[in-house]
């Protein structure tokens, strides 16, 4: 099927305007928008588009969000912290979404923020295939989680590949900054494969890779579902000991690959 004809523009005061160029009456509508780049603009575009389809009598509206926006703000980790992921869920429901499809939520519980059906797809099968096909000597590898939160994801992959598992404990002083790292497990003379759901500034990945090499790993790969790669991420990757950083295309990154030869893509579409 072809893409529907939609025009998204901005007024001079930066308000978003959406025009849907064909009838959606009694149609099953899928709206695809990933949470990346100008994230707030993209979220507003999505909400306005959902609402435009709803008021144009669409039968069912499915929001496809390969990378769910604000997924990291999913709990009150300190006093007076907002639970923004719940707010986004409410906004999508109020705008008129009947169904949400997303990929590898930062916390699976976000599915419970919605009253409509949510499909949380997993990138794990694609990651397993990539490791088997593209990591040389993968049977001598070890799967490493760069933090305690991702241990479940990493152990699951390790079990499927019948490999050992290690974990890095990181101590944060403030968000996006890691102070020190402690490795739990033995990586001597093994290829270490770091597995995480999201790489933003890549500070964690860079430090984790260095920690692994200091502990005797022969090479370090990183496989991440959502490659946000903001700020100095590409410089960090280029200057790090990482052999390769593999991300899926839940977030478009064709331009970044030109600057960073270590980036590789898994297509999840």
PDB file of N, CA and C in Angstrom, residues 75-139:
ATOM      1  N   UNK A  75       8.781   6.519  36.385  1.00  0.00           N
ATOM      2  CA  UNK A  75       8.495   6.332  37.814  1.00  0.00           C
ATOM      3  C   UNK A  75       8.998   7.548  38.584  1.00  0.00           C
ATOM      4  N   UNK A  76       8.514   7.697  39.818  1.00  0.00           N
ATOM      5  CA  UNK A  76       9.002   8.792  40.663  1.00  0.00           C
ATOM      6  C   UNK A  76      10.290   8.325  41.321  1.00  0.00           C
ATOM      7  N   UNK A  77      11.429   8.597  40.669  1.00  0.00           N
ATOM      8  CA  UNK A  77      12.694   8.138  41.239  1.00  0.00           C
ATOM      9  C   UNK A  77      13.191   9.093  42.323  1.00  0.00           C
ATOM     10  N   UNK A  78      12.599  10.288  42.406  1.00  0.00           N
ATOM     11  CA  UNK A  78      12.878  11.187  43.530  1.00  0.00           C
ATOM     12  C   UNK A  78      11.623  12.017  43.786  1.00  0.00           C
ATOM     13  N   UNK A  79      11.614  12.743  44.898  1.00  0.00           N
ATOM     14  CA  UNK A  79      10.425  13.541  45.237  1.00  0.00           C
ATOM     15  C   UNK A  79      10.113  14.528  44.123  1.00  0.00           C
ATOM     16  N   UNK A  80       8.838  14.741  43.891  1.00  0.00           N
ATOM     17  CA  UNK A  80       8.340  15.738  42.928  1.00  0.00           C
ATOM     18  C   UNK A  80       8.765  15.464  41.481  1.00  0.00           C
ATOM     19  N   UNK A  81       9.187  14.236  41.173  1.00  0.00           N
ATOM     20  CA  UNK A  81       9.531  13.918  39.781  1.00  0.00           C
ATOM     21  C   UNK A  81       8.249  13.596  39.012  1.00  0.00           C
ATOM     22  N   UNK A  82       8.151  14.037  37.763  1.00  0.00           N
ATOM     23  CA  UNK A  82       6.944  13.724  36.980  1.00  0.00           C
ATOM     24  C   UNK A  82       7.024  12.319  36.379  1.00  0.00           C
ATOM     25  N   UNK A  83       5.869  11.711  36.192  1.00  0.00           N
ATOM     26  CA  UNK A  83       5.841  10.420  35.470  1.00  0.00           C
ATOM     27  C   UNK A  83       5.366  10.748  34.062  1.00  0.00           C
ATOM     28  N   UNK A  84       6.293  11.267  33.256  1.00  0.00           N
ATOM     29  CA  UNK A  84       5.919  11.814  31.941  1.00  0.00           C
ATOM     30  C   UNK A  84       5.436  10.750  30.960  1.00  0.00           C
ATOM     31  N   UNK A  85       5.903   9.503  31.122  1.00  0.00           N
ATOM     32  CA  UNK A  85       5.463   8.441  30.214  1.00  0.00           C
ATOM     33  C   UNK A  85       3.957   8.224  30.354  1.00  0.00           C
ATOM     34  N   UNK A  86       3.450   8.342  31.585  1.00  0.00           N
ATOM     35  CA  UNK A  86       2.008   8.198  31.831  1.00  0.00           C
ATOM     36  C   UNK A  86       1.254   9.377  31.198  1.00  0.00           C
ATOM     37  N   UNK A  87       1.866  10.563  31.282  1.00  0.00           N
ATOM     38  CA  UNK A  87       1.259  11.746  30.669  1.00  0.00           C
ATOM     39  C   UNK A  87       1.143  11.559  29.149  1.00  0.00           C
ATOM     40  N   UNK A  88       2.208  11.039  28.518  1.00  0.00           N
ATOM     41  CA  UNK A  88       2.177  10.792  27.069  1.00  0.00           C
ATOM     42  C   UNK A  88       1.091   9.764  26.745  1.00  0.00           C
ATOM     43  N   UNK A  89       0.979   8.727  27.586  1.00  0.00           N
ATOM     44  CA  UNK A  89      -0.062   7.706  27.377  1.00  0.00           C
ATOM     45  C   UNK A  89      -1.456   8.339  27.427  1.00  0.00           C
ATOM     46  N   UNK A  90      -1.666   9.202  28.421  1.00  0.00           N
ATOM     47  CA  UNK A  90      -2.968   9.886  28.533  1.00  0.00           C
ATOM     48  C   UNK A  90      -3.232  10.764  27.318  1.00  0.00           C
ATOM     49  N   UNK A  91      -2.190  11.486  26.870  1.00  0.00           N
ATOM     50  CA  UNK A  91      -2.359  12.384  25.720  1.00  0.00           C
ATOM     51  C   UNK A  91      -2.738  11.599  24.457  1.00  0.00           C
ATOM     52  N   UNK A  92      -2.077  10.456  24.259  1.00  0.00           N
ATOM     53  CA  UNK A  92      -2.391   9.629  23.080  1.00  0.00           C
ATOM     54  C   UNK A  92      -3.842   9.139  23.152  1.00  0.00           C
ATOM     55  N   UNK A  93      -4.266   8.703  24.339  1.00  0.00           N
ATOM     56  CA  UNK A  93      -5.643   8.201  24.495  1.00  0.00           C
ATOM     57  C   UNK A  93      -6.657   9.313  24.258  1.00  0.00           C
ATOM     58  N   UNK A  94      -6.398  10.477  24.840  1.00  0.00           N
ATOM     59  CA  UNK A  94      -7.333  11.605  24.705  1.00  0.00           C
ATOM     60  C   UNK A  94      -7.390  12.078  23.252  1.00  0.00           C
ATOM     61  N   UNK A  95      -6.240  12.056  22.559  1.00  0.00           N
ATOM     62  CA  UNK A  95      -6.221  12.480  21.152  1.00  0.00           C
ATOM     63  C   UNK A  95      -7.077  11.554  20.293  1.00  0.00           C
ATOM     64  N   UNK A  96      -7.181  10.272  20.712  1.00  0.00           N
ATOM     65  CA  UNK A  96      -8.059   9.354  19.971  1.00  0.00           C
ATOM     66  C   UNK A  96      -7.403   8.077  19.486  1.00  0.00           C
ATOM     67  N   UNK A  97      -6.214   7.714  20.027  1.00  0.00           N
ATOM     68  CA  UNK A  97      -5.568   6.464  19.599  1.00  0.00           C
ATOM     69  C   UNK A  97      -6.316   5.272  20.186  1.00  0.00           C
ATOM     70  N   UNK A  98      -6.638   4.286  19.332  1.00  0.00           N
ATOM     71  CA  UNK A  98      -7.348   3.079  19.796  1.00  0.00           C
ATOM     72  C   UNK A  98      -6.390   1.938  20.082  1.00  0.00           C
ATOM     73  N   UNK A  99      -5.150   2.069  19.617  1.00  0.00           N
ATOM     74  CA  UNK A  99      -4.212   0.945  19.690  1.00  0.00           C
ATOM     75  C   UNK A  99      -2.816   1.542  19.546  1.00  0.00           C
ATOM     76  N   UNK A 100      -1.867   1.057  20.316  1.00  0.00           N
ATOM     77  CA  UNK A 100      -0.497   1.578  20.237  1.00  0.00           C
ATOM     78  C   UNK A 100       0.462   0.425  19.960  1.00  0.00           C
ATOM     79  N   UNK A 101       1.339   0.612  18.974  1.00  0.00           N
ATOM     80  CA  UNK A 101       2.387  -0.376  18.701  1.00  0.00           C
ATOM     81  C   UNK A 101       3.724   0.310  18.950  1.00  0.00           C
ATOM     82  N   UNK A 102       4.543  -0.299  19.806  1.00  0.00           N
ATOM     83  CA  UNK A 102       5.842   0.299  20.090  1.00  0.00           C
ATOM     84  C   UNK A 102       6.881  -0.811  20.170  1.00  0.00           C
ATOM     85  N   UNK A 103       8.124  -0.433  20.444  1.00  0.00           N
ATOM     86  CA  UNK A 103       9.190  -1.434  20.426  1.00  0.00           C
ATOM     87  C   UNK A 103      10.092  -1.282  21.646  1.00  0.00           C
ATOM     88  N   UNK A 104      10.358  -2.395  22.304  1.00  0.00           N
ATOM     89  CA  UNK A 104      11.281  -2.418  23.450  1.00  0.00           C
ATOM     90  C   UNK A 104      11.138  -1.204  24.362  1.00  0.00           C
ATOM     91  N   UNK A 105      10.034  -1.150  25.059  1.00  0.00           N
ATOM     92  CA  UNK A 105       9.815  -0.070  26.025  1.00  0.00           C
ATOM     93  C   UNK A 105      10.903  -0.101  27.090  1.00  0.00           C
ATOM     94  N   UNK A 106      11.299   1.071  27.557  1.00  0.00           N
ATOM     95  CA  UNK A 106      12.340   1.164  28.588  1.00  0.00           C
ATOM     96  C   UNK A 106      11.917   0.364  29.825  1.00  0.00           C
ATOM     97  N   UNK A 107      10.636   0.408  30.147  1.00  0.00           N
ATOM     98  CA  UNK A 107      10.078  -0.437  31.215  1.00  0.00           C
ATOM     99  C   UNK A 107       8.768  -1.008  30.693  1.00  0.00           C
ATOM    100  N   UNK A 108       8.631  -2.344  30.725  1.00  0.00           N
ATOM    101  CA  UNK A 108       7.433  -2.981  30.146  1.00  0.00           C
ATOM    102  C   UNK A 108       6.149  -2.511  30.810  1.00  0.00           C
ATOM    103  N   UNK A 109       6.271  -2.032  32.079  1.00  0.00           N
ATOM    104  CA  UNK A 109       5.070  -1.604  32.807  1.00  0.00           C
ATOM    105  C   UNK A 109       4.369  -0.432  32.135  1.00  0.00           C
ATOM    106  N   UNK A 110       5.059   0.284  31.245  1.00  0.00           N
ATOM    107  CA  UNK A 110       4.429   1.425  30.555  1.00  0.00           C
ATOM    108  C   UNK A 110       3.177   0.957  29.803  1.00  0.00           C
ATOM    109  N   UNK A 111       3.154  -0.333  29.416  1.00  0.00           N
ATOM    110  CA  UNK A 111       1.954  -0.865  28.751  1.00  0.00           C
ATOM    111  C   UNK A 111       0.732  -0.679  29.638  1.00  0.00           C
ATOM    112  N   UNK A 112       0.931  -0.741  30.945  1.00  0.00           N
ATOM    113  CA  UNK A 112      -0.180  -0.611  31.884  1.00  0.00           C
ATOM    114  C   UNK A 112      -0.648   0.818  32.080  1.00  0.00           C
ATOM    115  N   UNK A 113       0.092   1.795  31.527  1.00  0.00           N
ATOM    116  CA  UNK A 113      -0.343   3.195  31.600  1.00  0.00           C
ATOM    117  C   UNK A 113      -1.518   3.443  30.660  1.00  0.00           C
ATOM    118  N   UNK A 114      -1.724   2.526  29.700  1.00  0.00           N
ATOM    119  CA  UNK A 114      -2.786   2.701  28.691  1.00  0.00           C
ATOM    120  C   UNK A 114      -4.006   1.866  29.059  1.00  0.00           C
ATOM    121  N   UNK A 115      -5.183   2.341  28.654  1.00  0.00           N
ATOM    122  CA  UNK A 115      -6.384   1.516  28.771  1.00  0.00           C
ATOM    123  C   UNK A 115      -6.697   0.832  27.441  1.00  0.00           C
ATOM    124  N   UNK A 116      -6.014   1.265  26.356  1.00  0.00           N
ATOM    125  CA  UNK A 116      -6.230   0.621  25.054  1.00  0.00           C
ATOM    126  C   UNK A 116      -5.147  -0.450  24.860  1.00  0.00           C
ATOM    127  N   UNK A 117      -5.314  -1.360  23.881  1.00  0.00           N
ATOM    128  CA  UNK A 117      -4.301  -2.404  23.681  1.00  0.00           C
ATOM    129  C   UNK A 117      -2.946  -1.813  23.269  1.00  0.00           C
ATOM    130  N   UNK A 118      -1.869  -2.360  23.823  1.00  0.00           N
ATOM    131  CA  UNK A 118      -0.510  -1.938  23.469  1.00  0.00           C
ATOM    132  C   UNK A 118       0.279  -3.164  23.035  1.00  0.00           C
ATOM    133  N   UNK A 119       0.902  -3.095  21.867  1.00  0.00           N
ATOM    134  CA  UNK A 119       1.803  -4.164  21.435  1.00  0.00           C
ATOM    135  C   UNK A 119       3.229  -3.678  21.632  1.00  0.00           C
ATOM    136  N   UNK A 120       3.933  -4.305  22.579  1.00  0.00           N
ATOM    137  CA  UNK A 120       5.330  -3.965  22.809  1.00  0.00           C
ATOM    138  C   UNK A 120       6.175  -5.015  22.098  1.00  0.00           C
ATOM    139  N   UNK A 121       6.658  -4.687  20.904  1.00  0.00           N
ATOM    140  CA  UNK A 121       7.426  -5.662  20.117  1.00  0.00           C
ATOM    141  C   UNK A 121       8.856  -5.732  20.641  1.00  0.00           C
ATOM    142  N   UNK A 122       9.482  -6.894  20.469  1.00  0.00           N
ATOM    143  CA  UNK A 122      10.842  -7.069  20.974  1.00  0.00           C
ATOM    144  C   UNK A 122      11.860  -7.152  19.844  1.00  0.00           C
ATOM    145  N   UNK A 123      12.982  -6.477  20.041  1.00  0.00           N
ATOM    146  CA  UNK A 123      14.058  -6.525  19.041  1.00  0.00           C
ATOM    147  C   UNK A 123      14.951  -7.730  19.223  1.00  0.00           C
ATOM    148  N   UNK A 124      14.671  -8.524  20.273  1.00  0.00           N
ATOM    149  CA  UNK A 124      15.575  -9.632  20.621  1.00  0.00           C
ATOM    150  C   UNK A 124      15.839 -10.627  19.479  1.00  0.00           C
ATOM    151  N   UNK A 125      14.800 -11.097  18.760  1.00  0.00           N
ATOM    152  CA  UNK A 125      15.082 -12.052  17.671  1.00  0.00           C
ATOM    153  C   UNK A 125      16.061 -11.488  16.630  1.00  0.00           C
ATOM    154  N   UNK A 126      15.912 -10.189  16.312  1.00  0.00           N
ATOM    155  CA  UNK A 126      16.820  -9.560  15.334  1.00  0.00           C
ATOM    156  C   UNK A 126      18.236  -9.467  15.891  1.00  0.00           C
ATOM    157  N   UNK A 127      18.333  -9.201  17.204  1.00  0.00           N
ATOM    158  CA  UNK A 127      19.647  -9.104  17.857  1.00  0.00           C
ATOM    159  C   UNK A 127      20.338 -10.466  17.832  1.00  0.00           C
ATOM    160  N   UNK A 128      19.588 -11.521  18.147  1.00  0.00           N
ATOM    161  CA  UNK A 128      20.153 -12.881  18.130  1.00  0.00           C
ATOM    162  C   UNK A 128      20.664 -13.233  16.740  1.00  0.00           C
ATOM    163  N   UNK A 129      19.853 -12.894  15.722  1.00  0.00           N
ATOM    164  CA  UNK A 129      20.252 -13.191  14.345  1.00  0.00           C
ATOM    165  C   UNK A 129      21.527 -12.438  13.992  1.00  0.00           C
ATOM    166  N   UNK A 130      21.599 -11.162  14.404  1.00  0.00           N
ATOM    167  CA  UNK A 130      22.781 -10.342  14.097  1.00  0.00           C
ATOM    168  C   UNK A 130      24.037 -10.948  14.722  1.00  0.00           C
ATOM    169  N   UNK A 131      23.920 -11.361  15.995  1.00  0.00           N
ATOM    170  CA  UNK A 131      25.090 -11.932  16.687  1.00  0.00           C
ATOM    171  C   UNK A 131      25.567 -13.198  15.971  1.00  0.00           C
ATOM    172  N   UNK A 132      24.614 -14.062  15.619  1.00  0.00           N
ATOM    173  CA  UNK A 132      24.993 -15.331  14.961  1.00  0.00           C
ATOM    174  C   UNK A 132      25.645 -15.089  13.597  1.00  0.00           C
ATOM    175  N   UNK A 133      25.165 -14.059  12.886  1.00  0.00           N
ATOM    176  CA  UNK A 133      25.641 -13.859  11.508  1.00  0.00           C
ATOM    177  C   UNK A 133      26.852 -12.931  11.404  1.00  0.00           C
ATOM    178  N   UNK A 134      27.005 -11.992  12.354  1.00  0.00           N
ATOM    179  CA  UNK A 134      27.999 -10.929  12.154  1.00  0.00           C
ATOM    180  C   UNK A 134      29.099 -10.811  13.202  1.00  0.00           C
ATOM    181  N   UNK A 135      28.962 -11.533  14.318  1.00  0.00           N
ATOM    182  CA  UNK A 135      30.039 -11.466  15.316  1.00  0.00           C
ATOM    183  C   UNK A 135      30.943 -12.680  15.129  1.00  0.00           C
ATOM    184  N   UNK A 136      32.222 -12.455  14.741  1.00  0.00           N
ATOM    185  CA  UNK A 136      33.110 -13.596  14.519  1.00  0.00           C
ATOM    186  C   UNK A 136      33.347 -14.338  15.836  1.00  0.00           C
ATOM    187  N   UNK A 137      33.377 -15.677  15.795  1.00  0.00           N
ATOM    188  CA  UNK A 137      33.620 -16.486  17.008  1.00  0.00           C
ATOM    189  C   UNK A 137      32.621 -16.186  18.119  1.00  0.00           C
ATOM    190  N   UNK A 138      31.352 -16.005  17.757  1.00  0.00           N
ATOM    191  CA  UNK A 138      30.373 -15.590  18.773  1.00  0.00           C
ATOM    192  C   UNK A 138      30.178 -16.627  19.876  1.00  0.00           C
ATOM    193  N   UNK A 139      30.551 -17.880  19.586  1.00  0.00           N
ATOM    194  CA  UNK A 139      30.379 -18.909  20.625  1.00  0.00           C
ATOM    195  C   UNK A 139      31.360 -18.728  21.771  1.00  0.00           C
TER     196      UNK A 139
END
